[in-house]
Coordinates of C-alpha atoms (C1' of nucleotides) in Angstrom, one line a residue:
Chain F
X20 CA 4.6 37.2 -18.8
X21 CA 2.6 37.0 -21.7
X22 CA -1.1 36.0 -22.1
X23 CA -1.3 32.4 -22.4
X24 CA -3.2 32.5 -25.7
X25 CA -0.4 34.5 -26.9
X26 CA 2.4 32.2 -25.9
X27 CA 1.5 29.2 -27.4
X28 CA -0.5 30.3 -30.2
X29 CA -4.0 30.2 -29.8
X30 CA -7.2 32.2 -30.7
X31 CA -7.9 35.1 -28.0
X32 CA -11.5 35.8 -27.9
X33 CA -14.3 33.5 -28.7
X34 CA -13.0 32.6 -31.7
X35 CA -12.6 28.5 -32.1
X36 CA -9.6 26.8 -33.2
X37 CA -10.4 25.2 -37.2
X38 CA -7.2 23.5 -37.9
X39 CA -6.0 21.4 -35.0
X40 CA -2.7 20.2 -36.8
X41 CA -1.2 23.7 -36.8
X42 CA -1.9 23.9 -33.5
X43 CA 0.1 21.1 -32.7
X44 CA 3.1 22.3 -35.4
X45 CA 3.0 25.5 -32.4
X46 CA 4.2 22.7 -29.7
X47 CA 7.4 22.2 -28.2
X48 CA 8.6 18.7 -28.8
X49 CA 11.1 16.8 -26.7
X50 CA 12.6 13.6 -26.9
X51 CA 10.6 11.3 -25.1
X52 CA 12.0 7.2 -24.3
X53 CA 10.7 4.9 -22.1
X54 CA 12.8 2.4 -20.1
X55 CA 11.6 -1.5 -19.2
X56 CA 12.3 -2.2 -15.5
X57 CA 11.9 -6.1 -15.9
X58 CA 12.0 -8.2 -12.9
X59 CA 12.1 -11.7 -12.6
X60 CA 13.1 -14.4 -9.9
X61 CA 16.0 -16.9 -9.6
X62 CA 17.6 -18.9 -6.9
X63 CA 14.8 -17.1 -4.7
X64 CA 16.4 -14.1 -5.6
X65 CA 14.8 -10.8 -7.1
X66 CA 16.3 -9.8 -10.4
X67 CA 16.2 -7.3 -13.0
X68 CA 16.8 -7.3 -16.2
X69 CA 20.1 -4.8 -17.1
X70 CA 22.6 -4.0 -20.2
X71 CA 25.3 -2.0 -19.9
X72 CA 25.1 1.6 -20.7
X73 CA 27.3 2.7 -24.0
X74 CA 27.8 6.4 -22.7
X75 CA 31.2 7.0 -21.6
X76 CA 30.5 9.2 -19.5
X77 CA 28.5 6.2 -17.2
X78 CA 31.6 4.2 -17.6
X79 CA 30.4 1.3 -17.7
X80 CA 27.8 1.6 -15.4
X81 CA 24.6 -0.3 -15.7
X82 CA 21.4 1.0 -17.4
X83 CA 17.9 -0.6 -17.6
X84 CA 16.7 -1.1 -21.4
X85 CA 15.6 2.0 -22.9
X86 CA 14.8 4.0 -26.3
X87 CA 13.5 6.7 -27.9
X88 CA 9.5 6.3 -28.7
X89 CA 9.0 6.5 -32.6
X90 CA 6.9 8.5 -33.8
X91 CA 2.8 8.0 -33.7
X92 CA 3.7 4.8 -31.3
X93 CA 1.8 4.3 -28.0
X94 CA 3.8 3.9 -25.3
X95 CA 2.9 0.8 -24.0
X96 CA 4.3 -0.3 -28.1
X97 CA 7.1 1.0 -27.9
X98 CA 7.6 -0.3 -24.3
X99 CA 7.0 -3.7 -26.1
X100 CA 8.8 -3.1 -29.4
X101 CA 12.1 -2.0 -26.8
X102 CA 11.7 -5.2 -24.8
X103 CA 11.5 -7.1 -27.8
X104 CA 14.2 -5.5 -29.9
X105 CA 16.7 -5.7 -27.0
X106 CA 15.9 -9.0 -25.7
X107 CA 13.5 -10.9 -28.5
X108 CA 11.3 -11.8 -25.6
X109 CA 7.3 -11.0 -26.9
X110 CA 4.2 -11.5 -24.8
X111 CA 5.1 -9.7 -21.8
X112 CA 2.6 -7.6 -20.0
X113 CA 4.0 -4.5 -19.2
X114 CA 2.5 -1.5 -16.8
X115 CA 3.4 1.9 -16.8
X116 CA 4.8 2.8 -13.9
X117 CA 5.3 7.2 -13.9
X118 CA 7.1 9.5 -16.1
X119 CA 10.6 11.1 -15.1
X120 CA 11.4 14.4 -16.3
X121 CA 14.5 15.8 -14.4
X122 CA 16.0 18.2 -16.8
X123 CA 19.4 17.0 -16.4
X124 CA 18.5 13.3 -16.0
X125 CA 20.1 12.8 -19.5
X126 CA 23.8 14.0 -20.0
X127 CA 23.3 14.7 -23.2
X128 CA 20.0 17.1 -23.1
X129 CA 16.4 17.7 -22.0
X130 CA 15.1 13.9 -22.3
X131 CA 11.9 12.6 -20.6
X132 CA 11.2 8.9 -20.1
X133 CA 8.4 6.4 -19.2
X134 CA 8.8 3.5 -16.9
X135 CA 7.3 0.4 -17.9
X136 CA 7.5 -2.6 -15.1
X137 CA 7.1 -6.2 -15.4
X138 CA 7.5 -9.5 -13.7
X139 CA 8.7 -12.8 -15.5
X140 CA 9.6 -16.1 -14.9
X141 CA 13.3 -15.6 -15.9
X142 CA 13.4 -19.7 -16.9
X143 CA 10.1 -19.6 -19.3
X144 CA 11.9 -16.1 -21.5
X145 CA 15.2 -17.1 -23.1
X146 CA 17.3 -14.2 -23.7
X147 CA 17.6 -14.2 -27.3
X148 CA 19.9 -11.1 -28.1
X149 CA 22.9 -10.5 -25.2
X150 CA 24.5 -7.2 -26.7
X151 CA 25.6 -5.0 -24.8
X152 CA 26.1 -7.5 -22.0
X153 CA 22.4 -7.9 -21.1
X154 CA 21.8 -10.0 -18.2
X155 CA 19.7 -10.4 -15.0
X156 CA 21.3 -8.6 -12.0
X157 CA 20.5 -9.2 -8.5
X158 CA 18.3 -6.1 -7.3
X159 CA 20.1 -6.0 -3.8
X160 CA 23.4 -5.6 -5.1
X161 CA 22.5 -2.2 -6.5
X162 CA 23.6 1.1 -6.3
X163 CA 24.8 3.1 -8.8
X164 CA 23.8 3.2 -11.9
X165 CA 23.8 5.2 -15.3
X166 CA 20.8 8.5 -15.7
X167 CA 18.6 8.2 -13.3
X168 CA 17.8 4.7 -13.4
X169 CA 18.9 3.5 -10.2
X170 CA 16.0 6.2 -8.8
X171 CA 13.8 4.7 -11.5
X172 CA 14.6 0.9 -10.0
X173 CA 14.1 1.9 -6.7
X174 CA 11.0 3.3 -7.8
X175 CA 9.4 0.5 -9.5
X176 CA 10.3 -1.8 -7.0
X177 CA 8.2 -0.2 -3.7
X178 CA 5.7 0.1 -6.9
X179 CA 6.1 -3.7 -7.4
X180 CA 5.7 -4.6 -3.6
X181 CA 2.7 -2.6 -3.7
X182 CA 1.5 -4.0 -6.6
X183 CA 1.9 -7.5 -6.0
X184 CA -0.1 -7.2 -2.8
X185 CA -2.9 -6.2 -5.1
X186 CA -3.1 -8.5 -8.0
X187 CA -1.4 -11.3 -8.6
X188 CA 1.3 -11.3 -10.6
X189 CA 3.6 -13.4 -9.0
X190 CA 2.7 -16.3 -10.3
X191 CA 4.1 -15.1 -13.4
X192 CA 7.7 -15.6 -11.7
X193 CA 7.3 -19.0 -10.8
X194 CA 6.9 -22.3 -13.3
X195 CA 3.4 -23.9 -14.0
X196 CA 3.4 -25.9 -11.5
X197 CA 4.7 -24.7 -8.1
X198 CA 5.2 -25.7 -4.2
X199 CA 4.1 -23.6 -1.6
X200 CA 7.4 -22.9 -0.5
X201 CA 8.6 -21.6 -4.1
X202 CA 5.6 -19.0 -4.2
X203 CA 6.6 -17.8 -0.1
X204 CA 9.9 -17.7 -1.3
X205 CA 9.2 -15.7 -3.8
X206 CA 7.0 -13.4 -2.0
X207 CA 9.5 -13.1 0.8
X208 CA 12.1 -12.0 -1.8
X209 CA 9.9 -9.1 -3.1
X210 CA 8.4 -8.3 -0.1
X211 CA 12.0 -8.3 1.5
X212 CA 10.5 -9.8 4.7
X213 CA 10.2 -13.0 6.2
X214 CA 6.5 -14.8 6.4
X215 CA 4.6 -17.0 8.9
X216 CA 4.9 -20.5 6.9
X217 CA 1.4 -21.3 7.9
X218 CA -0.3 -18.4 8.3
X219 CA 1.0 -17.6 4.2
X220 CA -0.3 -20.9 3.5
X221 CA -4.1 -20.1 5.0
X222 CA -4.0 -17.1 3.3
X223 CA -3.4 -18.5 0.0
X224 CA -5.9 -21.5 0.4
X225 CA -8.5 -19.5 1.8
X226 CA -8.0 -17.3 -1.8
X227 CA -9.3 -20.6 -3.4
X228 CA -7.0 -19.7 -6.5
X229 CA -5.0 -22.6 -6.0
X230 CA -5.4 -25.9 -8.0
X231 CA -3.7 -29.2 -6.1
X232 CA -2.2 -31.2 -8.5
X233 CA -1.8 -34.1 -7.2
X234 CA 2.0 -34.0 -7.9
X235 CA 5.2 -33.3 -5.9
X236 CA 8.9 -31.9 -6.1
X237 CA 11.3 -33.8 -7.4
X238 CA 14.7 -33.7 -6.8
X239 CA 14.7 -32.0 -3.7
X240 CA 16.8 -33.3 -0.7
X241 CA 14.3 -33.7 1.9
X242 CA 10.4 -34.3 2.1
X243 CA 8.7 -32.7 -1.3
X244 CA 5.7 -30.4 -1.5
X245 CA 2.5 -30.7 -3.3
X246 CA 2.4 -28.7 -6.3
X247 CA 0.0 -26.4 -7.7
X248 CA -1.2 -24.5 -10.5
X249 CA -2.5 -21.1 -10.1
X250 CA -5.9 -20.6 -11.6
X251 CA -5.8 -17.9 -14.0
X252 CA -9.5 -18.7 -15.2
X253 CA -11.5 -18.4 -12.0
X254 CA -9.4 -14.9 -11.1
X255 CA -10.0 -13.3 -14.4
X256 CA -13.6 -14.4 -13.8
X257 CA -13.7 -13.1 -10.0
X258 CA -11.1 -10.4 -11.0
X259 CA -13.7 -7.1 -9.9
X260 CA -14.2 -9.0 -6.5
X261 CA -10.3 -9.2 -6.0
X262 CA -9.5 -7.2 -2.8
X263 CA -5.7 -8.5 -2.7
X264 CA -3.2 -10.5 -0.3
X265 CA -2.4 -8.4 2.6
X266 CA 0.9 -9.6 4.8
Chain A
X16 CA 14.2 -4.9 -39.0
X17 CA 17.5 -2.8 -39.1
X18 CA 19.8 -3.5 -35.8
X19 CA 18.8 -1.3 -33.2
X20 CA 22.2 0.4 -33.0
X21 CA 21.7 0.9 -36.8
X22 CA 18.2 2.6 -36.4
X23 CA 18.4 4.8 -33.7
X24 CA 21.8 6.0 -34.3
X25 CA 23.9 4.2 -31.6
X26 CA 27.7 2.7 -32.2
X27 CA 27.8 -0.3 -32.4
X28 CA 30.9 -2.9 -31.4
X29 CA 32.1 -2.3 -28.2
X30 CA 32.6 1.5 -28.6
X31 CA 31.6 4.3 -26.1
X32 CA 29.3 6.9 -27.0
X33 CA 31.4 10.5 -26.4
X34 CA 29.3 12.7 -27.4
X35 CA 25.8 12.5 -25.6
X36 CA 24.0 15.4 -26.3
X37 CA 24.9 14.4 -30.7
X38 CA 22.9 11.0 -29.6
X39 CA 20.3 13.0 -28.0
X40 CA 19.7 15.2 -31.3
X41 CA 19.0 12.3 -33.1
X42 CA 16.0 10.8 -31.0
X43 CA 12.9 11.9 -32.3
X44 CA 10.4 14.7 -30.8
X45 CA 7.3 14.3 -29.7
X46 CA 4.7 17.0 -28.4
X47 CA 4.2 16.8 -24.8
X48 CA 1.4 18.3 -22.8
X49 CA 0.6 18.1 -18.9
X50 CA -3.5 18.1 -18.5
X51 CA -4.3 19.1 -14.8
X52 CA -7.3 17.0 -13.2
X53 CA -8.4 19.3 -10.3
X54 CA -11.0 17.8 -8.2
X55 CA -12.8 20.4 -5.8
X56 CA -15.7 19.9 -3.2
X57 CA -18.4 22.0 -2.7
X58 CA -22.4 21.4 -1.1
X59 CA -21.3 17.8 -0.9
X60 CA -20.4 17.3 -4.2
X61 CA -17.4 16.3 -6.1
X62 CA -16.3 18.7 -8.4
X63 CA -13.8 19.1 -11.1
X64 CA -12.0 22.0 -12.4
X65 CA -12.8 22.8 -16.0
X66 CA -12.5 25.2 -19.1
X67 CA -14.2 25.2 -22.8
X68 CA -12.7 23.4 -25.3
X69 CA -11.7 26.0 -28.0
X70 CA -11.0 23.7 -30.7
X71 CA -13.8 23.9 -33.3
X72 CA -14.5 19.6 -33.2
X73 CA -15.0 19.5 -30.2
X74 CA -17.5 22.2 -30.9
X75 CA -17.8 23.6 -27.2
X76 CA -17.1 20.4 -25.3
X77 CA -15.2 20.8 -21.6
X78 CA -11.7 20.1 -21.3
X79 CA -9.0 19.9 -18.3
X80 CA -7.0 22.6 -17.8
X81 CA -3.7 21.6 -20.3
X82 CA -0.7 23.0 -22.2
X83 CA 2.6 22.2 -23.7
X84 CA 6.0 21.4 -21.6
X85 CA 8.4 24.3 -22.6
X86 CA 11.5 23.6 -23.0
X87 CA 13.8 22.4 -19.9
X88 CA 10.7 22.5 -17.8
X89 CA 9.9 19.8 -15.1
X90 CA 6.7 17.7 -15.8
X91 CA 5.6 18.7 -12.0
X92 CA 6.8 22.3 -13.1
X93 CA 4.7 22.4 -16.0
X94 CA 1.8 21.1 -14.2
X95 CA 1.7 24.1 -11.6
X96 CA 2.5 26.4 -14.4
X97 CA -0.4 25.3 -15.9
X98 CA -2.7 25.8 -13.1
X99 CA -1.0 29.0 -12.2
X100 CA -1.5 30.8 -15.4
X101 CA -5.0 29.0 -15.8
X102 CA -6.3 30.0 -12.4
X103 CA -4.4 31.8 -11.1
X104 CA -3.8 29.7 -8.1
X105 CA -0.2 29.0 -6.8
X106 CA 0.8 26.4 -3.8
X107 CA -0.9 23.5 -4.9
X108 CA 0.6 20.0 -4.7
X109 CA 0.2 18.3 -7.7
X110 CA 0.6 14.3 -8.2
X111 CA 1.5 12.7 -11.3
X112 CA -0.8 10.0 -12.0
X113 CA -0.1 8.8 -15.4
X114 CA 0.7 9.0 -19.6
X115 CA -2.0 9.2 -22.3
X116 CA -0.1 8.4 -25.8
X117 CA -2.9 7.7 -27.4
X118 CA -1.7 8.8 -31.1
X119 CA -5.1 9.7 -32.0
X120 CA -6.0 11.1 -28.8
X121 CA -5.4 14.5 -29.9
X122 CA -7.0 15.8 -33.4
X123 CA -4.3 18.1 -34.4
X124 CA -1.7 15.1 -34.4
X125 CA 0.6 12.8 -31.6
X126 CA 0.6 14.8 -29.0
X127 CA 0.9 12.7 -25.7
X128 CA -0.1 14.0 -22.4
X129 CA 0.8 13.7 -18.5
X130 CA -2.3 13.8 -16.6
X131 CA -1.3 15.2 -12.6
X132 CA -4.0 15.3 -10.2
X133 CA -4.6 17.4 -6.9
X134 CA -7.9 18.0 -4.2
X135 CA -8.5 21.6 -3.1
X136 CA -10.6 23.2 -1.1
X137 CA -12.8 25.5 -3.6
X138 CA -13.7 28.3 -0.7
X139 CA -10.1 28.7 0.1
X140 CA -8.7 28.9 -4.0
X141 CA -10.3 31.9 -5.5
X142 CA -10.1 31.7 -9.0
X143 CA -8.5 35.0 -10.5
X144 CA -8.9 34.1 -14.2
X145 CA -12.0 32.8 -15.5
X146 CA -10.8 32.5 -19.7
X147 CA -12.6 29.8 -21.2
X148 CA -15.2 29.7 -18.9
X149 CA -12.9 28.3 -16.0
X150 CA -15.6 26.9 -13.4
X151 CA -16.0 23.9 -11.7
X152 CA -18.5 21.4 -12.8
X153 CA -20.0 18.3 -11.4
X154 CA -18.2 15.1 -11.8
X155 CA -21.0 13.0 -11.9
X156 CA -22.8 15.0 -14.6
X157 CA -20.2 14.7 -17.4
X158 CA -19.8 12.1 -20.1
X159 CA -18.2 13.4 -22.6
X160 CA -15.5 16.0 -22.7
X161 CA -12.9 16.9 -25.7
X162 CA -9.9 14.9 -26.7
X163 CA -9.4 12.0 -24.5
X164 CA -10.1 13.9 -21.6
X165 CA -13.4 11.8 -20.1
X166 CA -10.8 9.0 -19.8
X167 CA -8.4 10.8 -18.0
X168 CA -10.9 12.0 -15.6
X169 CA -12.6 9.0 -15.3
X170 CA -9.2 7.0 -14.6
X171 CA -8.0 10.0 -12.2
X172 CA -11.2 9.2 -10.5
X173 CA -10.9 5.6 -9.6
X174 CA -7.2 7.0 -8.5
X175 CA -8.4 9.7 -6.1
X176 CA -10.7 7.0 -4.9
X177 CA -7.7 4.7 -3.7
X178 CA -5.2 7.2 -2.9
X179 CA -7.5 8.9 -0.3
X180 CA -7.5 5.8 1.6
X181 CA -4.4 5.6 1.7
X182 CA -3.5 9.7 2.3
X183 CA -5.2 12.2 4.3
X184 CA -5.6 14.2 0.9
X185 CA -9.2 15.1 2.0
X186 CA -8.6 17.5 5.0
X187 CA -7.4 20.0 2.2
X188 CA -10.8 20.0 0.5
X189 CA -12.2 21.3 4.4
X190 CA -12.2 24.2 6.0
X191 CA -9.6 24.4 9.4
X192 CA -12.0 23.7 11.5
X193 CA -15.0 21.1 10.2
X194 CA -17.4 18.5 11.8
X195 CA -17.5 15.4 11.6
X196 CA -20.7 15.4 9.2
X197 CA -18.7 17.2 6.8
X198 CA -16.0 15.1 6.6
X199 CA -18.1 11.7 6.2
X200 CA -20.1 14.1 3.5
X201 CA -16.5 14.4 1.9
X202 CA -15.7 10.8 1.9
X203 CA -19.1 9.4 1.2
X204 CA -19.0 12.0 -2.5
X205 CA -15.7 10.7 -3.5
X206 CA -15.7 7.1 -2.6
X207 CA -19.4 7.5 -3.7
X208 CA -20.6 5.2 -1.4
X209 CA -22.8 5.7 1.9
X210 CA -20.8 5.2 5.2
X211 CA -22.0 4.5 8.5
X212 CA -21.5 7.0 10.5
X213 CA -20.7 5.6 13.9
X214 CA -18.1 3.2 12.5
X215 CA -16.7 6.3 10.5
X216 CA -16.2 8.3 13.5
X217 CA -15.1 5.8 15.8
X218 CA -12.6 5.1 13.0
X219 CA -11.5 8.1 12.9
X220 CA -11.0 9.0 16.6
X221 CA -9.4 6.0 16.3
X222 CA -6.6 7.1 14.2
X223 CA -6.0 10.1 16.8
X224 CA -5.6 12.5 14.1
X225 CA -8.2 14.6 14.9
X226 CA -7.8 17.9 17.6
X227 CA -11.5 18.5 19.2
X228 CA -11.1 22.3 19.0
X229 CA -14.5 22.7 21.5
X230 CA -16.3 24.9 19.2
X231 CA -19.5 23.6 17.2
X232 CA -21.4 24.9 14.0
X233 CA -23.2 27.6 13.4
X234 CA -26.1 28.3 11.7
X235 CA -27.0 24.8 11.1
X236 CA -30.9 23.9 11.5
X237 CA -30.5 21.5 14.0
X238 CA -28.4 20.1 16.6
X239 CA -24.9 21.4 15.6
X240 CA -21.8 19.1 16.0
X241 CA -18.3 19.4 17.2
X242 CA -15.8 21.0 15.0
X243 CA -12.3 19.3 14.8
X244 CA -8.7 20.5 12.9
X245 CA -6.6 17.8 11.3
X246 CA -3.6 17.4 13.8
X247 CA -1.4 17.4 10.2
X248 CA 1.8 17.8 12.4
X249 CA 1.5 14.5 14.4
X250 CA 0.5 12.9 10.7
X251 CA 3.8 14.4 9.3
X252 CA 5.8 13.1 12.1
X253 CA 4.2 9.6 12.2
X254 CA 3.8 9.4 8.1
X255 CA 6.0 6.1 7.7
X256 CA 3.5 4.3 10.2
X257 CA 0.5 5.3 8.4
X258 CA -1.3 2.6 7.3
X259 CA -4.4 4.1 5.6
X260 CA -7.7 4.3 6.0
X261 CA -10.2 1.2 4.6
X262 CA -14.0 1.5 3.9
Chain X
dT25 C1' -44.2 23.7 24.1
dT26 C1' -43.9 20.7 20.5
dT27 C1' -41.7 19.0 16.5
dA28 C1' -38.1 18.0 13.3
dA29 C1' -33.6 16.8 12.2
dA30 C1' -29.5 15.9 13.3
dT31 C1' -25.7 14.7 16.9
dG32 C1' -23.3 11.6 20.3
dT33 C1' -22.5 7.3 22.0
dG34 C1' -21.5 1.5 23.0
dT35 C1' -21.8 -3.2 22.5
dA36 C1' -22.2 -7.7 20.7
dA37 C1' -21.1 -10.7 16.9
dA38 C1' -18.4 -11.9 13.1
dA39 C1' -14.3 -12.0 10.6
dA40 C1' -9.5 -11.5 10.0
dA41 C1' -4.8 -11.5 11.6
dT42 C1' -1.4 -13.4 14.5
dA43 C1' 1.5 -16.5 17.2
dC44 C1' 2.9 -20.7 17.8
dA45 C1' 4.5 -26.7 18.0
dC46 C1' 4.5 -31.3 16.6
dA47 C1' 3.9 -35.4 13.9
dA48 C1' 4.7 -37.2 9.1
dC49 C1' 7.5 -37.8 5.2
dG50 C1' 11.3 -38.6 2.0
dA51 C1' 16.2 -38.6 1.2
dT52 C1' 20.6 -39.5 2.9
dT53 C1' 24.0 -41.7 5.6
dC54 C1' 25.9 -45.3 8.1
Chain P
dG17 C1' 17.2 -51.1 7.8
dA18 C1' 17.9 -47.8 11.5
dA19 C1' 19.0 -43.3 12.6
dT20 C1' 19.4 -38.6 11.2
dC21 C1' 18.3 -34.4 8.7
dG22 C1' 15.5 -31.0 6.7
dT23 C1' 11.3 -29.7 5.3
dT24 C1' 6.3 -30.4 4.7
dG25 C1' 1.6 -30.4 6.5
dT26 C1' -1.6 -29.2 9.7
dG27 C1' -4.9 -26.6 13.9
dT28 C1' -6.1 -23.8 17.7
dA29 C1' -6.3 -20.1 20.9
dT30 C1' -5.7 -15.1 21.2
dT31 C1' -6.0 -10.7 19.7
dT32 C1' -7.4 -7.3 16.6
dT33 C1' -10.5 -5.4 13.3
dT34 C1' -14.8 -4.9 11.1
dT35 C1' -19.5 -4.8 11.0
dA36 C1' -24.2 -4.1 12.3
dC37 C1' -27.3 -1.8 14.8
dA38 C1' -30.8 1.9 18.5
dC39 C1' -31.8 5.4 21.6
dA40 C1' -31.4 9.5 24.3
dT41 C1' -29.8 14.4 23.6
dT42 C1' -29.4 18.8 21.5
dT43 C1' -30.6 22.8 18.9
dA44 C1' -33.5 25.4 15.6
dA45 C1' -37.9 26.2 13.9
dA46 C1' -42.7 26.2 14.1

DNA sequence: TTTAAATGTGTAAAAAATACACAACGATTC
DNA sequence: GAATCGTTGTGTATTTTTTACACATTTAAA
């Protein structure tokens, strides 16, 4: 094997490196994508956000939304820029999740890709663009899919259950105002487990982040809950104190 | 804002893409690099695994240990490659903690990076190559460092800090056979933080993780203690119940 | 023999997690 | 308007976990 310095070009010795860009021209470049793993809740159900792959070799399989990074973008733009191209939804918070680099992961070559997660409240984010048959698909009902995206899913969502046990992102999911019940269901639906009714009621009230507000369902057939509103002020203010919801 | 299918080179209309690897060729290509975060322990300090910068700005600031992603190569690949030709050291498990894209991160040009991260045990990795003035250095003592490489290590940091509570990751940095002194001293540098010492232990035995191998320490200058192995077998077998360790 | 410096050990108190049941409410039906 | 249905709202006792804290013991060194 040869040295190092020889391989990818760089001074041996002592001698420093003057022009950095000519370095960089001495780099192997790859094609480099990120996909959007978009969850949101319906019908106390856990959903994610899918279109359906173009390749023919998936046949018609379904693929999260993904595309090539441009060139001098951040990731977490272009994670943006894709969500927003493909669905014309803007404001969404995305995390990166982890990289996947299997070499055959893409049937047409080498291609490396970036997870970005979210949550959203799939009522609050109209779908403005539906090529390509984008729609919310029921998590659960998943198997196969086109790449490697149903690893990428499965991925992101034990990162998800993890993640909302930390900070609280849920409440994204769920409208303004909320009953108890909604946010358990919801939880239950990530989680994939069922709750104590009470004891995930202590927990929350003991959190102090919830605001009573003096209002109740409507339209539901039995007894109505209180609402609330989560309060997003007093967490970002406490936010370096948060130790998270354990259940 | 040309369509999407437009831009990046995609059919539009209902067609199927035939041809992946002519869609492939059209994504652009970015320079990819893997930078190796390699945090060490040694006199009860938490070190990290460092060489020279040789670029001429960053006039002889430290750097991780980085390099390009050939061709076809595995991110978790490249990363042992890395440390491999680097250190020489083989058989270490890396972890992929996250992207740096950046586009001015790097002085040369885009050039986004994959930053994996691993705990060794510096009595037991020899280092066989020592270019660029390979050595470990202090965590705590650095500030600054070339490219955006304080920011990785500082964001690797906060990560080893959580993921050893949640994985025995610290045995590795001890020799077989340590006290218990040593392994609060281990703890107490990462998590940087003073523990107390009866509630660590009893923690600890606690877990049942730990063999008493009724030996003690040696040539200590005072009242030795009781050396233990990590019973990593029973932790293998009982992984999926392991709940994690909280300070 | 004395001193210095660390080890080894247990308990009480506080906090958190869990399990569990019944009355009150509103909507619906008859 | 009475009865029924389904869900809300609430509290307590038990167990488990976390925390705070002190003294006798052991070895090496002086």
């Amino acid at each position: 094997m040869r040295n190092i310095a020889q391989r990818i070009g760089r001074n041996i010795g002592g001698e420093l490196v003057k022009d950095p860009a000519k370095l960089v021209d001495t780099y192997p470049k790859v094609p480099l994508t990120v996909d959007c793993v978009l969850f949101g809740f319906e019908e106390n159900v856990l959903k994610v956000l899918l279109i359906r792959s173009d390749l023919q070799v998936f046949d018609g399989l379904w693929s999260l939304l993904g595309d090539n990074v441009l060139d001098n973008e951040e990731l977490d733009d272009a994670a943006n820029r894709i969500l927003r191209e493909r669905t014309g939804m803007s404001d969404i918070y995305l995390e990166q999740v982890r990289s996947f680099s299997h070499p055959a992961r893409h049937p047409g070559g080498r291609v490396i890709t970036v997870a970005y997660c979210s949550l959203i409240n799939i009522q609050h984010h109209q779908l403005k663009i539906l090529d390509h048959e984008l729609h919310w698909h029921e998590v659960q009902s998943l198997n196969k899919m086109a790449f490697d995206h149903y690893e990428i899913l499965t991925y992101c969502n034990l990162w998800l259950q993890k993640r909302i046990q930390e900070h609280p992102l849920g409440f994204n999911l769920l409208p303004e105002k909320f009953s108890m019940r909604e946010l358990q269901n919801l939880y239950e639906a990530i989680l994939n487990q069922q709750l104590d009714r009470r004891n995930f009621r202590k927990k929350f009230a003991s959190m102090g982040l919830l605001i009573d507000v003096n209002e109740i369902e409507d339209n539901v057939p039995h007894r109505p809950g209180k609402l609330y509103k989560f309060n997003f002020e007093k967490y970002e203010k406490n936010k370096r104190n948060w130790i998270g919801i354990d259940f």
